[in-house]
mmCIF file of C-alpha atoms in Angstrom:
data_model
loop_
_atom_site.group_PDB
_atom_site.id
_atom_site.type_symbol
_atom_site.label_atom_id
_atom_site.label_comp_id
_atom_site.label_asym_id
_atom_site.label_seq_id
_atom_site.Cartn_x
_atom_site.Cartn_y
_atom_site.Cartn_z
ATOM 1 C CA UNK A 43 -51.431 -88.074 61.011
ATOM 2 C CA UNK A 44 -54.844 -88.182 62.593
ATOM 3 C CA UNK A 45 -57.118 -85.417 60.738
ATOM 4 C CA UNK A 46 -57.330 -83.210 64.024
ATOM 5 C CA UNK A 47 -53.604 -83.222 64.389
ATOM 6 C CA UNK A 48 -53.230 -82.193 60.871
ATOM 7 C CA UNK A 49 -55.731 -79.574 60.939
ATOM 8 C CA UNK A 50 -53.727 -78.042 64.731
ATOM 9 C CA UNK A 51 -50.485 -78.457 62.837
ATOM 10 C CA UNK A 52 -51.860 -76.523 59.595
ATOM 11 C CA UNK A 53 -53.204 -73.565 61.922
ATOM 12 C CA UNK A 54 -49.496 -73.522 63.746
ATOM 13 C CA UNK A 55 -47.920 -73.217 60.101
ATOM 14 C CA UNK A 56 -50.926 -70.835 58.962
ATOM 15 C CA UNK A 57 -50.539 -68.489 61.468
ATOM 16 C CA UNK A 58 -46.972 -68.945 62.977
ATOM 17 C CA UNK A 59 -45.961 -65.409 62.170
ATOM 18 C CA UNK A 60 -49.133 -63.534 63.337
ATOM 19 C CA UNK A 61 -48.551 -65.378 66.241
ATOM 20 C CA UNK A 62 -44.850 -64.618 66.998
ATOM 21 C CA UNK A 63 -45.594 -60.623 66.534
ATOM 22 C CA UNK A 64 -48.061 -60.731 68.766
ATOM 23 C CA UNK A 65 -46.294 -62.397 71.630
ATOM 24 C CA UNK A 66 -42.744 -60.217 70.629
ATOM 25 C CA UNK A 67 -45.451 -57.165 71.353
ATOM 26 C CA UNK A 68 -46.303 -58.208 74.802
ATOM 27 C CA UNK A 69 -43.071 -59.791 76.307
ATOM 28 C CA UNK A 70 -40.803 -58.584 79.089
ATOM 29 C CA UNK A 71 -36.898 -58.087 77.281
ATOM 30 C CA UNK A 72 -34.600 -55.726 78.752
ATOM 31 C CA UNK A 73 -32.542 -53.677 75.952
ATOM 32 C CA UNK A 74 -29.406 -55.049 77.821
ATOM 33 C CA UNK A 75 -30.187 -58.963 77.013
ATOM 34 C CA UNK A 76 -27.506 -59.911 75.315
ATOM 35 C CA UNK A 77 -29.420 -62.915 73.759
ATOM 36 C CA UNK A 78 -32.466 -60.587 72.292
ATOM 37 C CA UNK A 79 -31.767 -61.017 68.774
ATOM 38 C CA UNK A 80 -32.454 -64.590 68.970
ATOM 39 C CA UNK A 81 -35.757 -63.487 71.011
ATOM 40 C CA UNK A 82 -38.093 -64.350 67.347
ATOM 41 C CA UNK A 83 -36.330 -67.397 66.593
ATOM 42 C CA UNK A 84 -36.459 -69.218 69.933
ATOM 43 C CA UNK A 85 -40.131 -68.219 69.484
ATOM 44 C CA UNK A 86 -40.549 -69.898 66.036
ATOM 45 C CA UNK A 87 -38.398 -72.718 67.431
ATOM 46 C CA UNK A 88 -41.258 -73.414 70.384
ATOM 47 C CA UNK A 89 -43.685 -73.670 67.456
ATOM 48 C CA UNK A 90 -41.997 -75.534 65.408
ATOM 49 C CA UNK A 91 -41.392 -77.913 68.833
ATOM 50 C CA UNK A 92 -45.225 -77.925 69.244
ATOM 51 C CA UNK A 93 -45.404 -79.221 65.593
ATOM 52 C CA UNK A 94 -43.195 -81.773 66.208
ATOM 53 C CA UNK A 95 -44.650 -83.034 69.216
ATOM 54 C CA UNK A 96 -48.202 -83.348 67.332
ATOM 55 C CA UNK A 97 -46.132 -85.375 64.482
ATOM 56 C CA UNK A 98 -44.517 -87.588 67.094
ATOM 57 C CA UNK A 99 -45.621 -90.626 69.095
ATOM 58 C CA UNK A 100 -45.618 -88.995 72.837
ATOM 59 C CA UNK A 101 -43.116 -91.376 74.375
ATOM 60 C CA UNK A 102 -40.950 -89.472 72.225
ATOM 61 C CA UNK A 103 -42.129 -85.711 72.724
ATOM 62 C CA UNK A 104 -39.312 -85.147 75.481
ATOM 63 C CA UNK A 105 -36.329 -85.875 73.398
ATOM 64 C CA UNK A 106 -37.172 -82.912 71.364
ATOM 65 C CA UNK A 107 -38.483 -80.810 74.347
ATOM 66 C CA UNK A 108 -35.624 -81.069 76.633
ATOM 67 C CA UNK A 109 -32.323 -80.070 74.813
ATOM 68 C CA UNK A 110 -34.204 -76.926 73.403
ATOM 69 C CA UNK A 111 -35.381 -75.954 76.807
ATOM 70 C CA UNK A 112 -31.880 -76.465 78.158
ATOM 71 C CA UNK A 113 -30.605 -74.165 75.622
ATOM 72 C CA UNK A 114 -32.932 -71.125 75.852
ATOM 73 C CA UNK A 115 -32.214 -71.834 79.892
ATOM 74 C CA UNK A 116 -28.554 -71.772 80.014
ATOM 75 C CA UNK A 117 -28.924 -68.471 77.626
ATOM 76 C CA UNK A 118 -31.173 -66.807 80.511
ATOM 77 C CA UNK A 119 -28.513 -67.592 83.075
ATOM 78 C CA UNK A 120 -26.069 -65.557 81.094
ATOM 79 C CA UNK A 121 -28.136 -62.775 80.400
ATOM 80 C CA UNK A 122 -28.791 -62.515 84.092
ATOM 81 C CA UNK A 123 -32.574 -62.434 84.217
ATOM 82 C CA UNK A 124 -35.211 -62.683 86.318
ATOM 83 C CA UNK A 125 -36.429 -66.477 85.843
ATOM 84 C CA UNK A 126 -40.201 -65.069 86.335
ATOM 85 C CA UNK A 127 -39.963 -62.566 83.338
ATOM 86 C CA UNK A 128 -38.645 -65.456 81.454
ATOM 87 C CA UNK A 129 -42.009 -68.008 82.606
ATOM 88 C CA UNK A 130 -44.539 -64.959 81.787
ATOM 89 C CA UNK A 131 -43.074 -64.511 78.263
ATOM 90 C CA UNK A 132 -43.010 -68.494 77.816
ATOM 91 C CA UNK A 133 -46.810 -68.430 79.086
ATOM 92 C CA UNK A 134 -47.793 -65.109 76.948
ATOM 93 C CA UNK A 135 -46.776 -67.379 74.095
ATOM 94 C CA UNK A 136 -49.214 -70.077 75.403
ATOM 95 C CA UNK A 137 -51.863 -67.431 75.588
ATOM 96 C CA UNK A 138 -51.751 -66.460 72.022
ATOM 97 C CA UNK A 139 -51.665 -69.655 70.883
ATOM 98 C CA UNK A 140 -54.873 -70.662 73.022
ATOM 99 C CA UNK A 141 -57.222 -67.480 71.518
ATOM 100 C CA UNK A 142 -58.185 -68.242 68.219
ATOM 101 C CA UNK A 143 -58.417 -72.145 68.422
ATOM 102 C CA UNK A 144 -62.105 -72.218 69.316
ATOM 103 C CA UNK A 145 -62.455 -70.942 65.258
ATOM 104 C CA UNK A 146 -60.154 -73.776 64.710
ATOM 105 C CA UNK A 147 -62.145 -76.875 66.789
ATOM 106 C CA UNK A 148 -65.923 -77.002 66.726
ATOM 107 C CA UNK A 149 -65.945 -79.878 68.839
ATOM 108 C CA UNK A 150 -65.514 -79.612 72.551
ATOM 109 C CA UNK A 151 -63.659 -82.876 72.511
ATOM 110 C CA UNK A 152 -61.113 -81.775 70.006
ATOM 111 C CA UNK A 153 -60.586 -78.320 71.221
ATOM 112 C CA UNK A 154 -59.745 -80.147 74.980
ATOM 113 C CA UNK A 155 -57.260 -82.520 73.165
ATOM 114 C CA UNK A 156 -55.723 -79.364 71.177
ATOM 115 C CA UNK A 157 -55.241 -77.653 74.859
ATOM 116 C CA UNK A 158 -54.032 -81.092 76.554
ATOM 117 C CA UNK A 159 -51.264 -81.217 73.873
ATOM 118 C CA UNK A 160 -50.572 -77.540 74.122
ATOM 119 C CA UNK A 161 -50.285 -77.393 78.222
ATOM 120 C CA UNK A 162 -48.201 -80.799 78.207
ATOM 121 C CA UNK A 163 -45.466 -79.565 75.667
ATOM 122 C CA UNK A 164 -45.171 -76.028 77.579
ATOM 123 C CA UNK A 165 -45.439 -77.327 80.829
ATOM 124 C CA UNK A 166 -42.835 -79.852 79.845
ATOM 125 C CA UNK A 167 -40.633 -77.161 78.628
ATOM 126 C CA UNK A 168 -40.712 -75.193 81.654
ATOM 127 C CA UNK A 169 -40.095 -77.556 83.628
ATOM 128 C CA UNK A 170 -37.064 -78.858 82.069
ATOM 129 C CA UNK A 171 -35.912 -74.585 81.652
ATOM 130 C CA UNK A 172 -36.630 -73.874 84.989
ATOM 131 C CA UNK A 173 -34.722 -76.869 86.893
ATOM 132 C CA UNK A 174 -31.646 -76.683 84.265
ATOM 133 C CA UNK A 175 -31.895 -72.677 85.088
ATOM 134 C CA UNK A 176 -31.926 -73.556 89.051
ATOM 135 C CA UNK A 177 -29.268 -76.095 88.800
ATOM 136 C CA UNK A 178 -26.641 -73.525 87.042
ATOM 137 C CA UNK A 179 -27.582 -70.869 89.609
ATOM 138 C CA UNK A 180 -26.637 -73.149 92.743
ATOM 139 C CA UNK A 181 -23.766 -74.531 90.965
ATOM 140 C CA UNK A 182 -22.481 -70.783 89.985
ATOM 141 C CA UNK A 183 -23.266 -70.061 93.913
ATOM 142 C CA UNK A 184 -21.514 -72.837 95.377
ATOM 143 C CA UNK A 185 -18.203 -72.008 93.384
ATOM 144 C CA UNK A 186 -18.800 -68.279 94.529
ATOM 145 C CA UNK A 187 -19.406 -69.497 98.164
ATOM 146 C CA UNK A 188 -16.336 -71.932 97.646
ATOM 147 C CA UNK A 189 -14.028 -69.263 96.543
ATOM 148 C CA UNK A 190 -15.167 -66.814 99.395
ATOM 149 C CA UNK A 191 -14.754 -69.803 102.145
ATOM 150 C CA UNK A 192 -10.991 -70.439 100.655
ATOM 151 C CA UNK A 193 -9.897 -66.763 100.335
ATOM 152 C CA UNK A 194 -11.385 -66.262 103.949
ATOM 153 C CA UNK A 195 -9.049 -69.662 105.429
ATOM 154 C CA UNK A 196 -6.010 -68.092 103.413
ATOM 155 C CA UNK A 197 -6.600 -64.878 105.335
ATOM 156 C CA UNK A 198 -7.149 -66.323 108.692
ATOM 157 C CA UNK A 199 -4.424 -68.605 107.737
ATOM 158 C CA UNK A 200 -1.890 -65.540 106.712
ATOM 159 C CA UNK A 201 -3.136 -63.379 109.650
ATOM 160 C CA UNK A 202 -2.364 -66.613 112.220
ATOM 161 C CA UNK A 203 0.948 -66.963 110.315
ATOM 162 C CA UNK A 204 1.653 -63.001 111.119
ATOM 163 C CA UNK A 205 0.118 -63.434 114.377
ATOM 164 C CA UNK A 206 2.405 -65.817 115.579
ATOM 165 C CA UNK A 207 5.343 -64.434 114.760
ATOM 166 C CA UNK A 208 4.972 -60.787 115.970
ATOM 167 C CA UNK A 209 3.907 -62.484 119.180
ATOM 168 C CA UNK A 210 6.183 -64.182 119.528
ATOM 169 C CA UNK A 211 9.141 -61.295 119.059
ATOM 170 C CA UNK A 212 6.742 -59.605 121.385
ATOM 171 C CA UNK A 213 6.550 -62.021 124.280
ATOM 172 C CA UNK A 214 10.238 -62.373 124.709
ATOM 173 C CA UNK A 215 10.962 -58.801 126.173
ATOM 174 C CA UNK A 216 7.787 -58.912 128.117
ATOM 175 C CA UNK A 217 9.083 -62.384 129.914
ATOM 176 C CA UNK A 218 12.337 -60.129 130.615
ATOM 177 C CA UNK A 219 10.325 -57.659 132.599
ATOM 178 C CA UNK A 220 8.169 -60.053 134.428
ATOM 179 C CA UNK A 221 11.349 -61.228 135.813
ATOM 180 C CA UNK A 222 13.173 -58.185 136.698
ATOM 181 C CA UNK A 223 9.737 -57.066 138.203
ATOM 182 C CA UNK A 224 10.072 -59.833 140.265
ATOM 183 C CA UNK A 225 13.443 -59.208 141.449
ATOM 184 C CA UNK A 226 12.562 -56.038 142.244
ATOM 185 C CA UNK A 227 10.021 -57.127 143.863
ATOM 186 C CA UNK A 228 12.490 -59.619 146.365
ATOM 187 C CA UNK A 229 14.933 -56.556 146.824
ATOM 188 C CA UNK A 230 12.335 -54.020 147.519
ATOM 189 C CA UNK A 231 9.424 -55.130 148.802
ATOM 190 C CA UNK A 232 7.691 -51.844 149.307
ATOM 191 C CA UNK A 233 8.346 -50.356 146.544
ATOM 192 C CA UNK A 234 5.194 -48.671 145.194
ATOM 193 C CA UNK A 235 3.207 -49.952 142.157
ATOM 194 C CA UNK A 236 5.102 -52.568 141.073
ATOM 195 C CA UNK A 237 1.963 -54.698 142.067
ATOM 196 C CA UNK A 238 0.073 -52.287 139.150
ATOM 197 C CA UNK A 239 2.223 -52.819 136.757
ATOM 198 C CA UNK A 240 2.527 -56.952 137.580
ATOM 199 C CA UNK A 241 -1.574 -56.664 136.872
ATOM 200 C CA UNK A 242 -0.848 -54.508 133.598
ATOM 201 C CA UNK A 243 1.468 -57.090 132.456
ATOM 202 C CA UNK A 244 -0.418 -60.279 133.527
ATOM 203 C CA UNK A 245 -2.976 -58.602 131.206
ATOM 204 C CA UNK A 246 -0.807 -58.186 128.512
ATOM 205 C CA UNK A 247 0.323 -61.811 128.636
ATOM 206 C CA UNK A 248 -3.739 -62.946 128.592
ATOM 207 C CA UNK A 249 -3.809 -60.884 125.061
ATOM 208 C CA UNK A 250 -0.469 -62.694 123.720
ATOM 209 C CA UNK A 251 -2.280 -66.191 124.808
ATOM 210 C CA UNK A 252 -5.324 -65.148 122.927
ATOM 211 C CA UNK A 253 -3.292 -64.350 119.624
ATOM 212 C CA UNK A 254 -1.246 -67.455 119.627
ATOM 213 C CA UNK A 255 -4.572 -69.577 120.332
ATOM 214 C CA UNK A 256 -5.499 -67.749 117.019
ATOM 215 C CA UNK A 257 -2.699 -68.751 115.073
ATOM 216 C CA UNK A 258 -3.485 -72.379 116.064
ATOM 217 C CA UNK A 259 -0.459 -72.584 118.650
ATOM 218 C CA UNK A 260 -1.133 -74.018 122.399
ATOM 219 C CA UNK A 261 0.224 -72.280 124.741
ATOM 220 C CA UNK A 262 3.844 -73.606 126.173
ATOM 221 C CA UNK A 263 3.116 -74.150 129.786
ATOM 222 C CA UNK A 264 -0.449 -76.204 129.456
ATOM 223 C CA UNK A 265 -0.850 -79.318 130.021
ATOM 224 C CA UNK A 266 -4.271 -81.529 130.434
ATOM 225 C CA UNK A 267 -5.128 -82.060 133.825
ATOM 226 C CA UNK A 268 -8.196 -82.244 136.519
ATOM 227 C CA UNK A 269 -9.294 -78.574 136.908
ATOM 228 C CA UNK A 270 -11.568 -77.442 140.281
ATOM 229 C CA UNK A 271 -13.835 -74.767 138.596
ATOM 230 C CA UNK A 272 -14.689 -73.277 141.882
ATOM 231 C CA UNK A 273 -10.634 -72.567 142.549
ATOM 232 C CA UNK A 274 -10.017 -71.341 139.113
ATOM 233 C CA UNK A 275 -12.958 -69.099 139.154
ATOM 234 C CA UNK A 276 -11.539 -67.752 143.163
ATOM 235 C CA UNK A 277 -8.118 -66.963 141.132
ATOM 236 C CA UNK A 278 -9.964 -65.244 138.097
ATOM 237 C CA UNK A 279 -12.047 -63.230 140.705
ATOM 238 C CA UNK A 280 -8.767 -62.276 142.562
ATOM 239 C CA UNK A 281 -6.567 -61.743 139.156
ATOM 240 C CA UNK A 282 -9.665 -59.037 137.982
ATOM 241 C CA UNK A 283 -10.662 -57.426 141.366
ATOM 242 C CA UNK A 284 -8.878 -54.499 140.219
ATOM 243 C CA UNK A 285 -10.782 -53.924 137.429
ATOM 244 C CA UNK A 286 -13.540 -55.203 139.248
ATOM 245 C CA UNK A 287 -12.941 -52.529 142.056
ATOM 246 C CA UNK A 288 -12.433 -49.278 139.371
ATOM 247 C CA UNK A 289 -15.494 -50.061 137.695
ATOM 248 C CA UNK A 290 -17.461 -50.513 141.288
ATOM 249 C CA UNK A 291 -19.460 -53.579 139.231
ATOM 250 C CA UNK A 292 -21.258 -55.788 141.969
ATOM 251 C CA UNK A 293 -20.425 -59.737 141.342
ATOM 252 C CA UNK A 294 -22.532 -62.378 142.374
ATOM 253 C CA UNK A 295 -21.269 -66.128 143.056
ATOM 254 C CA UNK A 296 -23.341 -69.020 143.081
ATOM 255 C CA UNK A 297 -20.907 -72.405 142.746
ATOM 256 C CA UNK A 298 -22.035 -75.815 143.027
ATOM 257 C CA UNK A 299 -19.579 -77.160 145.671
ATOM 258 C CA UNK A 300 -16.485 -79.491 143.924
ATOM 259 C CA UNK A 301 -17.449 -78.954 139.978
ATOM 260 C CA UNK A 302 -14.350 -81.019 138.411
ATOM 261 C CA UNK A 303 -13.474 -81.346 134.716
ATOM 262 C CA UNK A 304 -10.242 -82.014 132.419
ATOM 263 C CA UNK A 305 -8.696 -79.717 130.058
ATOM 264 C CA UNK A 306 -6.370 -76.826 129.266
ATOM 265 C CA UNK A 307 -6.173 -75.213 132.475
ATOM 266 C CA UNK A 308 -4.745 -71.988 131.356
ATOM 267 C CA UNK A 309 -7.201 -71.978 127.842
ATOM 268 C CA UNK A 310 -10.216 -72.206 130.014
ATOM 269 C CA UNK A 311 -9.123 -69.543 132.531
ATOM 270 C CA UNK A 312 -8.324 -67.413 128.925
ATOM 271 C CA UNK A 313 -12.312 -68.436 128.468
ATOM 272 C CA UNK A 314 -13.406 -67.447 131.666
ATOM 273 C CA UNK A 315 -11.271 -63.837 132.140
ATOM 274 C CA UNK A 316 -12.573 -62.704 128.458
ATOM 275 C CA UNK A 317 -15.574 -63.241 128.914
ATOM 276 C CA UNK A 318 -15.893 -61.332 132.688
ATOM 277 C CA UNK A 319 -13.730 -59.426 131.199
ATOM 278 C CA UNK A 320 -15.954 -58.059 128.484
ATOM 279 C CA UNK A 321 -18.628 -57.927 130.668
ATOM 280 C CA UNK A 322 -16.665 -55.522 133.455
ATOM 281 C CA UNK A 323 -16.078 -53.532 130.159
ATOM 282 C CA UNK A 324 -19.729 -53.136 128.928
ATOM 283 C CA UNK A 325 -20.797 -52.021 132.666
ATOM 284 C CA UNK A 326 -18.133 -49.652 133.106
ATOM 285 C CA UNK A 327 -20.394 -47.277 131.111
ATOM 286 C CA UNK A 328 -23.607 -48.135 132.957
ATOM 287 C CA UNK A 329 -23.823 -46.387 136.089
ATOM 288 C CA UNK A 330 -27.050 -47.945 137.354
ATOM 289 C CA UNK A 331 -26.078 -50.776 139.672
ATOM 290 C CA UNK A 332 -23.803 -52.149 137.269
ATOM 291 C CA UNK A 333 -23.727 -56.314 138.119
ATOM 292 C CA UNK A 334 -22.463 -59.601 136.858
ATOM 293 C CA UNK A 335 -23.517 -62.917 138.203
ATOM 294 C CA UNK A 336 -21.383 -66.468 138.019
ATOM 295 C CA UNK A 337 -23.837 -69.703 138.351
ATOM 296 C CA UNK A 338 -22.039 -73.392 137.931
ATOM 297 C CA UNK A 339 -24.029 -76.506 138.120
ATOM 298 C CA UNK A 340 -23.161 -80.072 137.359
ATOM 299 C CA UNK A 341 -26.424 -81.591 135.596
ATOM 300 C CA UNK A 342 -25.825 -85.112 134.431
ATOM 301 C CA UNK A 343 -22.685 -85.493 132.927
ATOM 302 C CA UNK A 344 -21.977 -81.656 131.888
ATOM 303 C CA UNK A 345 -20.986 -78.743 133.525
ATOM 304 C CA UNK A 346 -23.161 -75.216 133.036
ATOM 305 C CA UNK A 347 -21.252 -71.833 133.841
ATOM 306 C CA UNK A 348 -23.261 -69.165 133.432
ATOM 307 C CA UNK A 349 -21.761 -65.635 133.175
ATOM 308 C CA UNK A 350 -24.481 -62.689 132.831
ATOM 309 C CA UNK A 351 -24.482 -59.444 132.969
ATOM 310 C CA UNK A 352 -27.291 -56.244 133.539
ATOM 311 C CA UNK A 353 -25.261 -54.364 130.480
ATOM 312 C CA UNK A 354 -27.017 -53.061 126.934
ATOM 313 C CA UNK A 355 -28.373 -55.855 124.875
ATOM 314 C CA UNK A 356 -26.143 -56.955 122.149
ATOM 315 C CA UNK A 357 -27.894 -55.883 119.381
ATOM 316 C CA UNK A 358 -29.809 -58.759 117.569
ATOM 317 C CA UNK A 359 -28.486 -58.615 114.177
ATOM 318 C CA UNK A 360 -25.044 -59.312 116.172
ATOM 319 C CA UNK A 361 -26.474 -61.883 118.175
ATOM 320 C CA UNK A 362 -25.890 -64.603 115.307
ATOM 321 C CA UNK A 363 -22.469 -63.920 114.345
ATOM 322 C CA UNK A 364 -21.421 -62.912 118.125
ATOM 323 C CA UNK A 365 -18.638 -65.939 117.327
ATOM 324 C CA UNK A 366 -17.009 -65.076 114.057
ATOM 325 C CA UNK A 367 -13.894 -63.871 113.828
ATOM 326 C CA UNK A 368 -13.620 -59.735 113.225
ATOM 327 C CA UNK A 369 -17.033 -59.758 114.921
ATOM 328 C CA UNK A 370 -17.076 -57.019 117.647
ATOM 329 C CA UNK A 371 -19.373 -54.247 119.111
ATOM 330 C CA UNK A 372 -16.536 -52.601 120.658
ATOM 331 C CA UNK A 373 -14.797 -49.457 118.684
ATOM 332 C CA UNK A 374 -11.439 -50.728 119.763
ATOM 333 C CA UNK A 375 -12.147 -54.381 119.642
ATOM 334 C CA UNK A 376 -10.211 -56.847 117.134
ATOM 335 C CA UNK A 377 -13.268 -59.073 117.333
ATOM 336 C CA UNK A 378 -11.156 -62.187 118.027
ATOM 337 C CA UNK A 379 -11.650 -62.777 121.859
ATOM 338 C CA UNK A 380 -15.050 -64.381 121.691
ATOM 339 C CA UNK A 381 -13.732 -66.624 118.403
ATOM 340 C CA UNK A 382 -10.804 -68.062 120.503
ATOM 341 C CA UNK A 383 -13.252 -68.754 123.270
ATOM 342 C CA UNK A 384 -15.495 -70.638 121.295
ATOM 343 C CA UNK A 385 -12.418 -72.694 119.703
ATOM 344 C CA UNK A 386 -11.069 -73.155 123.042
ATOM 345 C CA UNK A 387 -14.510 -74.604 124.612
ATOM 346 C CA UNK A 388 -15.347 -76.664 121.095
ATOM 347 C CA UNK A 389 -12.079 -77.916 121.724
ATOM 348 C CA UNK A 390 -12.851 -79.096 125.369
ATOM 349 C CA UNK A 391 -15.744 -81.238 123.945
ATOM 350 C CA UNK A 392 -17.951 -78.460 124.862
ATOM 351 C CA UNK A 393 -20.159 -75.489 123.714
ATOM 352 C CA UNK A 394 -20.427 -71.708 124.289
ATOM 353 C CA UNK A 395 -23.540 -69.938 123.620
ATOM 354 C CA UNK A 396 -25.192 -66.002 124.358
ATOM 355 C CA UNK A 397 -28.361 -65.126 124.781
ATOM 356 C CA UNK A 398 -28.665 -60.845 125.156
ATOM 357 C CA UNK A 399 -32.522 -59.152 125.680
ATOM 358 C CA UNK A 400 -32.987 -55.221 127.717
ATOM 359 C CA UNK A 401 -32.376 -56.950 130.907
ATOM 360 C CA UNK A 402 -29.123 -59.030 130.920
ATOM 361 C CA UNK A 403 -26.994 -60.472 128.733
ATOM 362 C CA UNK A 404 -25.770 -64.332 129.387
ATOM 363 C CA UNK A 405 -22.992 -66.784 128.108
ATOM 364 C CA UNK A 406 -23.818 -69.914 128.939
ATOM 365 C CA UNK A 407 -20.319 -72.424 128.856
ATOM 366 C CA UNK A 408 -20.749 -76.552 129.118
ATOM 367 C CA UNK A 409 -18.223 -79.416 129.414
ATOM 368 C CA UNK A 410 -17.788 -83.017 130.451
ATOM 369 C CA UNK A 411 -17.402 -83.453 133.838
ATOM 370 C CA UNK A 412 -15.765 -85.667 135.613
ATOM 371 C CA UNK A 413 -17.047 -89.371 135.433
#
């Protein structure tokens, strides 16, 4: 061993435990650290590993550095502390070690080749801490975000299960009354109200085709075919005027002429109702010249609709998760509509977006055209 080597290493041995109570003094260790009995010895340890490193060629100064740093790391992941309390104690001990070396080295040129030695082992071990640290965090946060994403697919998968099944018990009894309201309807044609309650139950049949859309089941009488938005938006307008009528909301067309696509005719008209729908909902509380206005333009080789409304902004921390499932700003609301819409639409090749500020609040649909 060179002599200045052997004179660093005999001031590490020298003064090793002076040095360890000062640092113990000074660090940051929380009373609950399960680890903090082996606080002084992982100390003595990094000496010792600065010791070795002076004794060792420095090709080889890593192969001591690295398993002992992965240690003392994996022990600060289960003590569940802060990785910067754990880089100020290792530097504290760097500190200590630095002050009393300039009684040590007279020469400028040894004292910089004591400090060079000195940074690179601690810098090396922090480095190799730190990333192992980092690398067990994301892997402990992928398995946590792993088992969240599964247990939230059983759910949706259970609830789409349930769904499905009490919709479908449901739907039967409903398709009676549809059809004796219809023979009513041929017996008596002026019978009051029975127009009312064929609106009532056309809207309960939209929620039942939301529902089974959730539990992943199409519904029986669709079939992909050319749709003409411009007629299916006329038979939305005239299936809603009702509503549209009771909450006095103004609505505003402006149709490019013959806009053509293929899909699910009854899924997009599902799209298209909800989303009015809502917005006929939010206005009916907004007594200042409540509106909604319908643009549709064919730009290249998509199709915009445009559905906005003059209602209260959604509020922005909403604005991001507008889509997920159980996502809803209504007190009654399941918070499914707008998540079947957006599967529908994704489905179609397409996208659904919303943009909400003070003034209006806009859902912008797109899908193939035509070619």
């Amino acid at each position: 061993m060179i002599p200045l080597k052997k004179q660093f290493v005999q001031y590490l041995e020298n003064h090793r435990y002076d040095l360890l109570k000062k640092w113990e003094k000074q660090i940051i260790l929380s009373t609950k650290d399960p680890f903090k009995g082996q606080v002084w010895k992982n100390g003595n340890d990094m000496i010792q590993l600065l010791v070795e490193a002076l004794m060792t060629d420095s090709e080889s100064v890593d192969e001591f550095i690295r398993p002992f740093a992965y240690k003392v790391a994996e022990e600060r992941v289960h003590a569940s502390v802060n990785i910067g309390d754990f880089v100020y104690n290792v530097n504290i001990a760097r500190s200590e070690i630095y002050k009393d070396l300039h009684n040590v080295f007279h020469s400028w040129d040894d004292l910089q080749t004591a400090l060079n030695t000195i940074n690179y082992v601690f810098d090396k071990f922090l480095y190799f801490a730190v990333s192992h640290y980092t690398d067990i965090k994301d892997k402990i946060i992928r398995q946590k975000q792993d088992y969240i994403d599964t247990t939230h697919d059983d759910r949706l998968s259970l609830l789409g299960q349930m769904t499905s099944s009490f919709v479908h018990e449901f739907r039967n009894p409903l398709t009676s009354i549809h059809g004796f309201i219809q023979l009513l309807k041929a017996e008596y044609p002026n019978l009051p109200y029975l127009d009312i309650i064929t609106g009532e139950l056309e809207q309960l049949r939209f929620r039942i085709s939301q529902f089974l859309l959730l539990s992943k089941k199409q519904i029986a009488d669709t079939e992909w075919s050319e749709i003409s938005l411009n007629l299916l938006i006329e038979e939305i307008m005239s299936f809603l005027f009702p509503r549209i009528l009771e909450v006095n909301v103004k609505v505003e067309e402006h149709l490019q002429a013959n806009l053509q696509f293929k899909g699910y005719k009854e899924e997009i008209r599902q799209v298209i109702i909800n989303i009015v729908f809502n917005a006929i909902d939010v206005l009916s509380g907004n007594s200042s010249d409540p509106i909604i206005i319908i643009r549709a333009y064919e730009h290249h080789d998509s199709i915009t609709l445009s559905i906005a409304n003059n209602g209260p902004k959604i509020p922005s921390e909403l604005q991001n998760t507008i889509f997920d499932p159980f996502v809803t700003t209504k007190k009654t609301g399941t918070g499914l509509g707008l998540y079947v819409c957006k599967e529908i639409i994704e489905k179609h090749s397409g996208t659904l977006t919303c943009e909400s500020n003070e003034d209006w609040t806009i859902f912008h649909i797109t899908l193939p055209s035509i070619k």
